[in-house]
Coordinates of C-alpha atoms and ligand atoms in Angstrom, one line a residue:
M1 CA -41.1 -28.4 19.2
T2 CA -39.0 -30.7 17.1
V3 CA -37.0 -30.3 13.9
A4 CA -35.5 -32.9 11.6
F5 CA -32.8 -32.4 8.9
G6 CA -32.4 -33.9 5.5
R7 CA -33.4 -37.6 5.2
S8 CA -34.6 -39.2 8.4
V9 CA -32.9 -42.2 9.9
H10 CA -35.8 -44.3 8.4
D11 CA -33.9 -44.1 5.1
F12 CA -31.1 -46.2 6.3
E13 CA -31.4 -49.9 7.0
H14 CA -29.2 -50.3 10.0
P15 CA -29.3 -47.4 12.6
P16 CA -25.9 -47.5 14.4
D17 CA -27.3 -47.5 17.9
A18 CA -30.6 -47.4 19.7
A19 CA -30.6 -43.7 20.0
A20 CA -30.6 -43.4 16.3
A21 CA -33.9 -44.9 16.2
Q22 CA -35.2 -41.6 17.4
L23 CA -36.3 -39.7 14.2
E24 CA -36.4 -36.2 15.4
V25 CA -34.4 -34.1 17.9
R26 CA -35.2 -31.4 20.2
M27 CA -33.7 -28.0 19.3
S28 CA -33.1 -24.9 21.4
E29 CA -35.3 -21.9 20.6
A30 CA -32.7 -20.3 18.6
V31 CA -32.6 -23.3 16.3
I32 CA -36.3 -23.5 15.9
L33 CA -36.7 -19.9 14.7
S34 CA -33.8 -20.3 12.2
P35 CA -34.6 -20.1 8.5
P36 CA -33.5 -22.8 6.1
L37 CA -29.7 -23.4 5.9
P38 CA -27.8 -20.7 4.0
D39 CA -26.8 -21.8 0.5
G40 CA -23.1 -21.4 1.1
T41 CA -22.6 -18.5 -1.4
D42 CA -21.4 -16.3 1.4
L43 CA -18.6 -18.8 1.9
Q44 CA -17.8 -19.3 -1.8
A45 CA -17.4 -15.5 -2.1
R46 CA -14.6 -15.8 0.3
L47 CA -12.5 -18.1 -2.0
R48 CA -10.0 -16.2 -4.0
F49 CA -7.4 -17.2 -6.4
A50 CA -4.3 -15.3 -6.9
P51 CA -2.4 -17.3 -9.5
S52 CA 0.1 -14.6 -10.2
E53 CA 1.4 -14.9 -6.6
G54 CA 0.9 -18.6 -6.3
R55 CA -1.8 -18.3 -3.6
I56 CA -5.4 -19.4 -2.9
W57 CA -7.2 -17.7 -0.1
L58 CA -10.3 -18.7 1.9
D59 CA -11.2 -15.8 3.9
G60 CA -7.6 -14.6 4.1
Q61 CA -6.2 -18.0 5.0
R62 CA -3.8 -19.5 2.6
M63 CA -5.2 -22.8 1.1
L64 CA -3.8 -25.6 -0.9
L65 CA -5.2 -27.3 -4.0
L66 CA -3.9 -30.9 -3.6
H67 CA -4.2 -34.0 -5.6
V68 CA -6.2 -36.6 -3.7
E69 CA -3.6 -39.1 -5.0
S70 CA -0.7 -37.2 -3.4
F71 CA -2.7 -37.1 -0.2
G72 CA -3.1 -40.8 -0.5
A73 CA 0.6 -41.3 -1.1
L74 CA 1.5 -39.2 2.0
R75 CA -1.1 -41.2 4.0
K76 CA 0.4 -44.6 2.9
E77 CA 4.0 -43.4 3.7
L78 CA 2.9 -42.3 7.1
I79 CA 1.2 -45.7 7.8
T80 CA 4.3 -47.6 6.6
S81 CA 6.9 -45.5 8.4
Q82 CA 5.0 -44.6 11.6
G83 CA 2.5 -47.4 12.1
I84 CA -1.2 -47.2 11.9
A85 CA -1.8 -45.6 15.4
E86 CA 0.8 -42.7 14.9
A87 CA -0.3 -42.2 11.3
R88 CA -4.0 -41.9 12.5
R89 CA -2.9 -39.5 15.2
L90 CA -1.0 -37.3 12.9
L91 CA -3.8 -37.1 10.3
T92 CA -6.5 -36.6 12.9
R93 CA -4.5 -33.9 14.4
M94 CA -4.0 -32.3 10.9
G95 CA -7.9 -32.3 10.5
Y96 CA -8.3 -31.0 13.9
V97 CA -6.2 -27.9 13.3
S98 CA -8.1 -27.2 10.1
G99 CA -11.4 -27.5 11.9
L100 CA -10.2 -25.0 14.5
R101 CA -9.4 -22.5 11.7
D102 CA -12.7 -23.0 10.1
A103 CA -14.6 -22.3 13.3
D104 CA -12.8 -18.9 13.4
M105 CA -14.3 -18.3 10.0
A106 CA -17.8 -19.3 11.1
R107 CA -17.6 -16.8 14.0
R108 CA -16.3 -14.2 11.6
I109 CA -18.7 -14.7 8.8
R110 CA -21.9 -15.9 10.3
G111 CA -21.4 -14.8 14.0
D112 CA -24.6 -12.8 13.8
R113 CA -26.7 -15.5 12.2
S114 CA -28.7 -18.2 14.1
V115 CA -26.7 -21.0 15.9
I116 CA -27.6 -23.5 13.3
E117 CA -26.7 -21.4 10.4
A118 CA -23.5 -20.4 12.0
F119 CA -22.7 -24.0 12.8
H120 CA -23.2 -25.2 9.2
T121 CA -20.4 -23.1 8.2
G122 CA -18.3 -26.2 9.1
P123 CA -20.0 -28.8 7.0
Q124 CA -20.3 -26.3 4.1
L125 CA -16.6 -25.4 4.3
H126 CA -15.7 -29.1 4.4
A127 CA -17.7 -29.5 1.2
L128 CA -16.3 -26.3 -0.4
E129 CA -12.7 -27.4 0.4
G130 CA -13.4 -30.7 -1.6
I131 CA -13.0 -32.9 1.4
V132 CA -16.5 -34.4 1.7
Q133 CA -20.2 -33.8 1.2
V134 CA -21.8 -33.6 4.6
E135 CA -25.5 -34.3 5.2
P136 CA -26.8 -33.5 8.7
V137 CA -29.1 -36.2 10.2
R138 CA -29.7 -35.1 13.7
M139 CA -28.5 -32.1 15.8
D140 CA -29.1 -30.8 19.3
I141 CA -27.1 -27.9 20.0
D142 CA -27.4 -25.2 22.7
L143 CA -24.4 -22.9 23.2
D144 CA -25.6 -21.6 26.6
S145 CA -25.7 -24.9 28.4
G146 CA -23.0 -26.5 26.1
R147 CA -25.3 -29.3 25.1
Y148 CA -24.3 -31.0 21.9
F149 CA -25.2 -34.0 19.9
G150 CA -24.6 -34.3 16.2
E151 CA -25.1 -37.0 13.7
F152 CA -24.0 -36.6 10.0
L153 CA -23.6 -38.6 6.9
W154 CA -20.6 -38.3 4.7
H155 CA -21.0 -39.0 1.0
D156 CA -18.2 -40.1 -1.1
S157 CA -15.4 -39.0 1.3
S158 CA -12.2 -38.0 -0.2
E159 CA -10.1 -39.8 2.5
D160 CA -12.0 -43.1 1.8
S161 CA -11.2 -42.7 -1.9
A162 CA -7.4 -42.3 -0.9
H163 CA -7.7 -45.2 1.5
L164 CA -9.7 -47.6 -0.6
S165 CA -7.4 -47.2 -3.5
E166 CA -4.3 -48.3 -1.5
Y167 CA -5.9 -50.8 1.0
G168 CA -9.4 -51.8 -0.2
I169 CA -12.2 -52.5 2.2
G170 CA -11.2 -53.5 5.8
D171 CA -12.7 -53.6 9.3
E172 CA -11.8 -50.2 10.6
P173 CA -13.1 -46.7 9.7
A174 CA -10.5 -44.7 7.8
C175 CA -11.7 -41.1 7.6
W176 CA -9.2 -39.9 10.3
M177 CA -8.3 -36.4 9.0
Q178 CA -12.1 -35.7 8.4
L179 CA -13.0 -36.9 11.9
G180 CA -10.3 -34.7 13.3
Y181 CA -11.8 -31.8 11.4
A182 CA -15.3 -32.5 12.9
S183 CA -13.9 -32.7 16.4
G184 CA -11.7 -29.5 16.0
Y185 CA -14.5 -27.6 14.5
T186 CA -17.2 -28.4 16.9
T187 CA -14.7 -28.2 19.9
A188 CA -13.8 -24.6 18.9
F189 CA -17.5 -23.7 18.0
M190 CA -18.9 -25.0 21.4
G191 CA -16.0 -24.0 23.5
R192 CA -15.6 -27.4 25.0
P193 CA -14.1 -30.8 23.8
I194 CA -16.5 -32.6 21.4
L195 CA -15.4 -35.9 20.1
Y196 CA -16.7 -37.6 17.1
R197 CA -16.5 -41.3 16.1
E198 CA -17.1 -42.8 12.7
V199 CA -19.7 -45.6 13.1
Q200 CA -20.1 -46.5 9.5
C201 CA -17.5 -46.0 6.9
R202 CA -17.0 -46.6 3.1
S203 CA -13.7 -48.1 3.9
M204 CA -15.5 -50.9 5.9
G205 CA -17.9 -51.5 2.9
D206 CA -20.8 -49.1 4.1
R207 CA -22.6 -47.1 1.4
H208 CA -21.5 -44.0 3.2
C209 CA -19.8 -42.8 6.4
R210 CA -21.8 -41.9 9.5
I211 CA -20.4 -39.9 12.4
I212 CA -21.7 -39.1 15.8
G213 CA -20.3 -36.3 17.9
R214 CA -20.8 -35.8 21.7
P215 CA -19.0 -33.9 24.5
L216 CA -15.8 -35.9 25.4
E217 CA -16.9 -36.8 28.8
E218 CA -20.2 -38.2 27.6
W219 CA -18.3 -41.0 25.8
T220 CA -17.2 -42.8 29.0
D221 CA -19.5 -45.8 28.7
S222 CA -18.2 -46.6 25.2
D223 CA -15.0 -48.1 24.2
L224 CA -12.7 -45.0 23.5
T225 CA -9.1 -45.7 23.1
D226 CA -6.2 -43.4 23.6
A227 CA -6.1 -43.0 19.8
D228 CA -9.6 -41.6 19.9
V229 CA -8.5 -38.6 21.9
A230 CA -4.9 -38.2 21.1
H231 CA -5.5 -35.4 18.7
F232 CA -6.9 -33.1 21.4
R233 CA -3.3 -32.7 22.7
D234 CA -1.0 -30.2 21.2
T235 CA 2.4 -31.8 21.4
D236 CA 4.3 -28.7 20.2
P237 CA 5.5 -26.8 23.2
K238 CA 6.0 -23.6 21.1
N239 CA 2.3 -23.4 20.4
Q240 CA 1.5 -23.4 24.1
E241 CA 3.7 -20.3 24.7
E242 CA 2.1 -16.9 25.1
N243 CA 1.5 -15.3 21.8
Y244 CA 3.3 -12.0 22.0
L245 CA 3.2 -11.0 18.4
V246 CA 0.6 -11.7 15.7
G247 CA 1.6 -13.9 12.8
R248 CA 1.9 -17.4 11.6
S249 CA 3.7 -17.1 8.2
T250 CA 7.0 -18.8 7.7
A251 CA 8.9 -15.5 7.4
F252 CA 7.5 -14.2 10.6
R253 CA 8.1 -17.4 12.6
A254 CA 11.7 -17.5 11.3
S255 CA 12.4 -14.1 12.7
V256 CA 10.8 -14.9 16.0
E257 CA 12.8 -18.0 16.2
R258 CA 16.0 -16.1 15.6
I259 CA 15.1 -13.6 18.2
Q260 CA 14.4 -16.3 20.7
R261 CA 17.7 -18.1 20.0
V262 CA 19.7 -14.9 20.9
S263 CA 17.5 -13.5 23.6
D264 CA 19.2 -15.0 26.7
T265 CA 22.7 -13.8 25.6
D266 CA 24.1 -10.2 25.8
T267 CA 24.8 -10.2 22.1
T268 CA 24.2 -6.9 20.3
V269 CA 21.3 -7.4 17.8
L270 CA 20.6 -5.5 14.7
I271 CA 16.9 -5.6 13.5
L272 CA 16.5 -4.7 9.8
G273 CA 13.4 -4.0 8.0
E274 CA 11.3 -1.3 6.2
T275 CA 9.4 1.3 8.2
G276 CA 6.3 -0.1 10.0
V277 CA 7.3 -3.8 10.2
G278 CA 7.3 -3.8 14.0
K279 CA 11.0 -3.5 14.7
G280 CA 10.3 -1.9 18.1
R281 CA 7.9 -4.6 19.2
M282 CA 10.4 -7.3 18.1
A283 CA 13.1 -5.5 20.3
Q284 CA 10.7 -5.5 23.2
L285 CA 10.0 -9.2 22.7
L286 CA 13.9 -9.7 22.8
H287 CA 14.1 -7.9 26.1
E288 CA 11.1 -9.7 27.6
R289 CA 12.6 -13.1 26.8
S290 CA 16.1 -12.2 28.1
R291 CA 17.7 -12.5 31.5
R292 CA 17.3 -8.7 31.7
R293 CA 13.5 -8.8 31.6
S294 CA 13.3 -7.4 35.1
G295 CA 15.5 -4.4 34.2
P296 CA 14.3 -1.4 32.2
F297 CA 13.6 -1.3 28.4
V298 CA 14.7 2.1 27.1
T299 CA 14.0 3.4 23.6
L300 CA 15.6 6.1 21.5
N301 CA 14.7 7.0 18.0
C302 CA 17.9 8.5 16.7
A303 CA 16.1 10.3 13.9
A304 CA 13.7 12.1 16.2
V305 CA 16.3 13.9 18.2
P306 CA 18.1 17.0 16.7
E307 CA 21.8 16.1 16.0
T308 CA 23.1 18.6 18.5
L309 CA 21.1 17.0 21.4
L310 CA 21.6 13.3 20.5
E311 CA 24.8 12.9 22.6
A312 CA 23.2 14.5 25.6
E313 CA 20.2 12.2 25.1
L314 CA 22.3 9.1 24.9
F315 CA 25.0 9.8 27.5
G316 CA 23.5 12.4 29.7
V317 CA 24.7 15.9 30.4
M318 CA 26.4 17.9 33.3
R319 CA 25.0 21.2 34.4
G320 CA 26.4 24.2 32.4
A321 CA 27.9 21.9 29.7
Y322 CA 26.1 24.0 27.2
T323 CA 23.6 26.9 27.2
G324 CA 20.3 25.4 28.3
A325 CA 21.9 22.6 30.3
V326 CA 20.5 24.0 33.5
Q327 CA 20.8 20.8 35.5
S328 CA 22.7 17.5 35.3
R329 CA 20.7 14.5 34.1
P330 CA 21.4 10.9 33.1
G331 CA 21.2 9.8 29.5
K332 CA 19.5 6.7 28.0
F333 CA 22.5 4.5 28.7
E334 CA 22.5 5.2 32.3
R335 CA 18.7 4.8 32.4
A336 CA 18.9 1.3 30.7
H337 CA 21.4 0.1 33.2
G338 CA 20.7 -3.5 33.9
G339 CA 18.3 -3.7 31.0
T340 CA 18.1 -3.1 27.3
L341 CA 18.6 0.0 25.2
F342 CA 16.8 0.0 21.8
L343 CA 18.4 2.5 19.3
D344 CA 15.9 2.9 16.5
E345 CA 17.1 4.3 13.1
I346 CA 20.7 4.0 14.0
G347 CA 21.7 4.8 10.4
T348 CA 20.8 8.5 11.0
M349 CA 23.4 8.9 13.9
P350 CA 25.9 11.6 13.3
L351 CA 29.6 10.4 13.1
Q352 CA 30.7 12.1 16.4
A353 CA 28.0 10.3 18.4
Q354 CA 28.9 7.1 16.6
A355 CA 32.4 7.2 18.0
K356 CA 31.1 7.6 21.5
L357 CA 28.6 4.8 21.0
L358 CA 31.4 2.6 19.8
R359 CA 33.3 3.3 22.9
A360 CA 30.3 2.6 25.1
L361 CA 29.8 -0.8 23.3
Q362 CA 33.3 -1.7 23.6
E363 CA 34.4 -0.5 27.0
R364 CA 30.9 -0.5 28.7
E365 CA 31.8 3.0 29.9
I366 CA 30.2 6.4 29.1
E367 CA 30.9 10.0 30.0
R368 CA 28.1 12.5 30.3
V369 CA 28.5 15.6 28.0
G370 CA 30.6 18.2 29.9
D371 CA 31.8 15.6 32.5
T372 CA 35.2 14.1 33.1
R373 CA 34.0 11.2 35.1
T374 CA 33.7 7.8 33.6
R375 CA 30.6 5.8 34.4
H376 CA 30.3 2.0 34.0
V377 CA 27.1 0.9 32.3
D378 CA 25.7 -2.7 32.0
V379 CA 23.4 -2.3 28.9
R380 CA 22.5 -4.6 26.1
V381 CA 22.0 -2.6 22.9
V382 CA 19.5 -3.6 20.3
A383 CA 19.7 -1.4 17.2
A384 CA 17.3 -1.1 14.2
T385 CA 17.6 0.5 10.8
N386 CA 15.5 0.7 7.6
V387 CA 18.5 1.7 5.5
D388 CA 21.2 -0.4 4.0
L389 CA 24.0 0.2 6.6
C390 CA 26.6 -1.4 4.4
Q391 CA 26.0 1.3 1.7
E392 CA 26.2 4.0 4.4
V393 CA 29.6 2.7 5.4
N394 CA 30.7 2.8 1.8
E395 CA 29.6 6.4 1.4
G396 CA 31.4 7.5 4.5
R397 CA 28.2 8.2 6.6
F398 CA 28.6 5.3 9.0
R399 CA 31.7 4.0 10.9
R400 CA 32.9 0.7 9.6
D401 CA 34.0 -0.4 13.0
L402 CA 30.8 0.5 14.6
Y403 CA 29.0 -1.3 11.7
Y404 CA 30.8 -4.6 12.5
R405 CA 30.3 -4.0 16.3
V406 CA 26.5 -3.5 15.7
N407 CA 26.0 -6.2 12.9
V408 CA 26.9 -9.2 15.1
F409 CA 23.6 -10.9 15.0
P410 CA 21.2 -9.3 12.3
V411 CA 17.6 -10.2 12.2
R412 CA 15.5 -9.2 9.2
L413 CA 11.8 -8.6 9.5
A414 CA 9.9 -9.2 6.3
A415 CA 7.7 -6.6 4.8
L416 CA 3.9 -7.2 5.1
R417 CA 3.5 -7.8 1.4
E418 CA 6.1 -10.8 1.8
R419 CA 4.0 -12.4 4.6
R420 CA 0.4 -11.8 3.3
D421 CA -0.6 -14.9 5.3
D422 CA -0.4 -12.7 8.3
I423 CA -2.8 -10.1 7.0
R424 CA -6.0 -11.9 8.3
P425 CA -4.8 -12.5 11.8
L426 CA -3.5 -8.9 12.0
V427 CA -6.8 -7.4 10.8
D428 CA -8.6 -9.6 13.4
H429 CA -6.1 -8.4 16.2
F430 CA -6.5 -4.7 15.3
L431 CA -10.3 -5.1 14.8
T432 CA -10.6 -6.4 18.2
V433 CA -8.3 -3.7 19.7
Y434 CA -9.9 -0.7 18.0
A435 CA -13.5 -2.0 18.4
E436 CA -13.0 -2.3 22.0
R437 CA -11.2 1.0 22.4
S438 CA -14.0 2.9 20.6
G439 CA -16.7 0.9 22.3
R440 CA -18.1 -0.3 19.0
H441 CA -19.4 -3.6 17.8
I442 CA -18.1 -4.3 14.3
R443 CA -19.4 -7.4 12.4
G444 CA -16.2 -8.0 10.6
L445 CA -15.2 -7.4 7.0
T446 CA -17.0 -7.9 3.7
D447 CA -15.4 -10.3 1.4
R448 CA -14.6 -7.4 -1.0
A449 CA -12.7 -5.6 1.7
L450 CA -10.6 -8.7 2.6
S451 CA -9.8 -9.3 -1.1
A452 CA -8.6 -5.8 -1.5
L453 CA -6.5 -6.1 1.7
L454 CA -5.0 -9.3 0.4
A455 CA -4.0 -7.7 -2.9
Y456 CA -2.6 -4.5 -1.5
D457 CA 1.1 -4.0 -1.2
F458 CA 1.2 -2.1 2.1
P459 CA 4.1 0.3 1.6
G460 CA 3.7 1.4 5.2
N461 CA 3.6 -2.2 6.5
I462 CA 1.8 -3.2 9.7
R463 CA 1.6 0.4 10.8
E464 CA -0.3 1.2 7.7
L465 CA -2.6 -1.7 8.1
E466 CA -3.2 -0.7 11.8
N467 CA -4.1 2.8 10.8
M468 CA -6.5 1.6 8.1
V469 CA -8.3 -0.7 10.5
E470 CA -8.5 2.1 13.1
R471 CA -10.0 4.5 10.6
A472 CA -12.3 1.8 9.2
V473 CA -13.8 1.1 12.6
V474 CA -14.7 4.7 12.9
L475 CA -16.2 4.9 9.4
A476 CA -18.1 1.6 9.5
G477 CA -20.1 2.7 12.6
D478 CA -21.6 0.8 15.3
G479 CA -23.1 -2.6 14.2
G480 CA -21.4 -2.2 10.7
R481 CA -19.3 -4.3 8.6
I482 CA -16.0 -2.9 7.1
D483 CA -16.1 -2.5 3.4
V484 CA -13.5 -1.4 0.8
Q485 CA -14.3 2.3 1.0
H486 CA -13.8 2.4 4.7
L487 CA -10.2 1.2 4.2
F488 CA -9.0 2.7 1.0
D489 CA -9.0 6.0 -0.7
E490 CA -10.6 5.9 -4.1
S491 CA -7.2 6.1 -5.9
I492 CA -6.2 2.7 -4.3
Q493 CA -9.5 0.9 -4.9
G494 CA -9.8 -1.4 -8.0
D495 CA -6.3 -2.7 -7.4
A496 CA -7.5 -6.3 -6.7
R497 CA -5.7 -8.9 -8.8
L498 CA -7.7 -11.8 -7.2
L499 CA -10.0 -14.0 -9.0
G500 CA -13.2 -15.3 -7.4
I501 CA -15.6 -18.0 -8.5
S502 CA -18.3 -17.2 -10.8
D503 CA -21.9 -18.3 -10.5
S504 CA -21.1 -21.3 -12.7
G505 CA -18.1 -22.5 -10.5
T506 CA -15.4 -21.4 -12.9
L507 CA -12.7 -18.9 -12.1
E508 CA -13.8 -15.4 -12.8
V509 CA -12.0 -13.6 -15.6
P510 CA -11.4 -10.0 -15.0
L511 CA -13.6 -7.8 -17.1
P512 CA -11.7 -5.5 -19.5
G513 CA -10.3 -2.5 -17.8
G514 CA -12.0 -3.3 -14.6
K515 CA -12.0 -5.4 -11.5
P516 CA -12.8 -9.1 -11.7
G517 CA -16.5 -9.5 -11.4
S518 CA -19.3 -12.0 -12.0
V519 CA -22.6 -11.1 -13.6
S520 CA -24.2 -10.8 -10.2
D521 CA -21.4 -8.3 -9.2
L522 CA -22.2 -6.3 -12.4
V523 CA -25.8 -6.3 -11.6
G524 CA -25.2 -5.3 -8.1
A525 CA -23.1 -2.5 -9.2
L526 CA -25.7 -1.3 -11.7
L527 CA -28.4 -1.4 -9.0
E528 CA -26.1 0.6 -6.7
E529 CA -25.7 3.3 -9.5
Q530 CA -29.5 3.5 -9.7
L531 CA -29.2 3.6 -13.5
P532 CA -32.7 3.7 -15.1
F533 CA -33.5 0.6 -17.2
E534 CA -34.1 2.7 -20.3
E535 CA -30.7 4.3 -19.9
L536 CA -29.1 1.0 -19.4
E537 CA -30.6 -0.5 -22.5
R538 CA -29.6 2.6 -24.6
R539 CA -25.9 2.4 -23.4
L540 CA -25.8 -1.4 -24.0
L541 CA -27.1 -1.0 -27.6
E542 CA -24.7 1.9 -28.3
A543 CA -21.8 0.0 -27.0
A544 CA -22.6 -3.1 -29.1
V545 CA -22.9 -0.9 -32.3
E546 CA -19.8 0.8 -31.6
R547 CA -17.8 -2.5 -31.1
A548 CA -19.3 -3.8 -34.3
D549 CA -18.0 -0.7 -36.1
G550 CA -21.6 0.4 -36.8
N551 CA -22.5 -3.1 -38.4
L552 CA -26.1 -3.5 -37.0
S553 CA -26.2 -7.2 -37.9
E554 CA -23.1 -8.0 -35.9
A555 CA -24.3 -5.9 -33.1
A556 CA -27.6 -7.9 -33.1
R557 CA -25.7 -11.1 -33.0
V558 CA -23.8 -10.1 -29.9
L559 CA -26.9 -9.0 -28.2
G560 CA -29.0 -12.0 -29.2
L561 CA -31.5 -9.9 -31.0
S562 CA -32.5 -9.6 -34.7
R563 CA -31.3 -6.8 -36.9
P564 CA -34.8 -5.1 -37.1
Q565 CA -35.1 -5.3 -33.2
V566 CA -31.8 -3.5 -32.8
A567 CA -32.7 -0.9 -35.4
Y568 CA -36.1 -0.4 -33.9
R569 CA -34.8 0.1 -30.3
L570 CA -32.0 2.4 -31.4
R571 CA -34.6 4.6 -33.2
K572 CA -36.8 4.5 -30.1
H573 CA -34.0 5.9 -28.0
R574 CA -32.9 8.4 -30.4
D575 CA -36.5 9.8 -30.9
G576 CA -37.6 9.4 -27.3
Ligands
ZN1 ZN1 -15.3 -42.9 6.2

């Protein structure tokens, strides 16, 4: 059986190659059974504007609304300063990365749809993002065998607009970034390198652009240059490193970079940040990146140990030192010998223990409680606190000399609300972890749930988000999708300050006293309430009359009815 998309190749005067003369294309079974392409409203619903925070979200990823002219200016600067080949590589690479991101979205949003529906997330996002309108011509796609062929038309490409206004019509195709997007998207979607070439382009005087995509190795007979494949290579060594911690926000990356800079020294590090931001994990990262990585990583939460026992915990104890010390044992310092000791909530440490800690840091020596023997320890200390240590010093609760000894290299971890760009990747991460742990299949998040997460302030930071996702996985049930009520108590719902796109394509304005919503949201809510139609009509009439201060003519005008019609219906409800 065969399927064709959109206009057939007949509509175009000059098919780019002999293969294009073939009008229809064989599809795998999954494709044949698929319904018509989705209209894209599921993707539009994931676009959210948060003007008060200066953010636009597309499925939890931060987006940018950019002037095509400014893109054109950047493009021109790149060509002038770097030369055509390097400018092309950079822009193709940029598109490639955004294609990879959008393929993630295809998996999340349409992972349970047919292959062709899932695949069209890419072309539809490319259009939604304002880059280009995509028309599929021919497709042959089979995920199991990895077979791929795709031919598409681009109408009125934005990159061509930027190019043409600077350079006019030339001999070479110019949709570099867009082509990179197609390659990145399809490569991630298929799980193997897929390369596109632009065989017709508006910048060469063609009516529209035509692109053809095939697996990279199937292009051997054609005239592929280095420039055609350069964007497959990631030249940033940092991106090739193992991903220890989840996050891509600037704030997060800056902290990780600071940790990396100090990791191979023996400098004492102080990690600052609110409860739940991941100070312990950052300390562990520091240890794993240090020369001490083969030594032990020992943790002590100073707030979790009773004051009277803290010294024994830290430095060890000799038998009979106090009632209950029935045998001698080493403390955390001794156990961390050759490795790293992480002291969490150091701000709660009593003054007497602080004096001993200072000595341990300065002299690299400790004495067990009740012992006279001095023991040498080789330990790197990483401390963390969620209080303002400077203030503790001023109020006499923390030794000034210890403060200076500990605060040699402070690293501040941002609160989650200050790095909202990381919410989506963190959610994905925890979702994978907890779905696997509970043996459940979860089909992702509803757009309402994601919007609510993006608007929430997370006083408990990453730990709170993690707990929410864990609970939501349980509540959503096997095969379910996580919705707002699985994540939040009722008291927190309705906090969303995000604006979506209405049916007419404008930004939604929040309804008075309520959440932002379009007419279709309202209808959906009413249907969910199972409000009888008669009751709905009665309430609507009464509300209109009340707003018009009892003036029936005014109420009728608002409702689009005549005054007698309003009067008649009101009477009907009153009598009925
Ligand atoms: Zn083009």
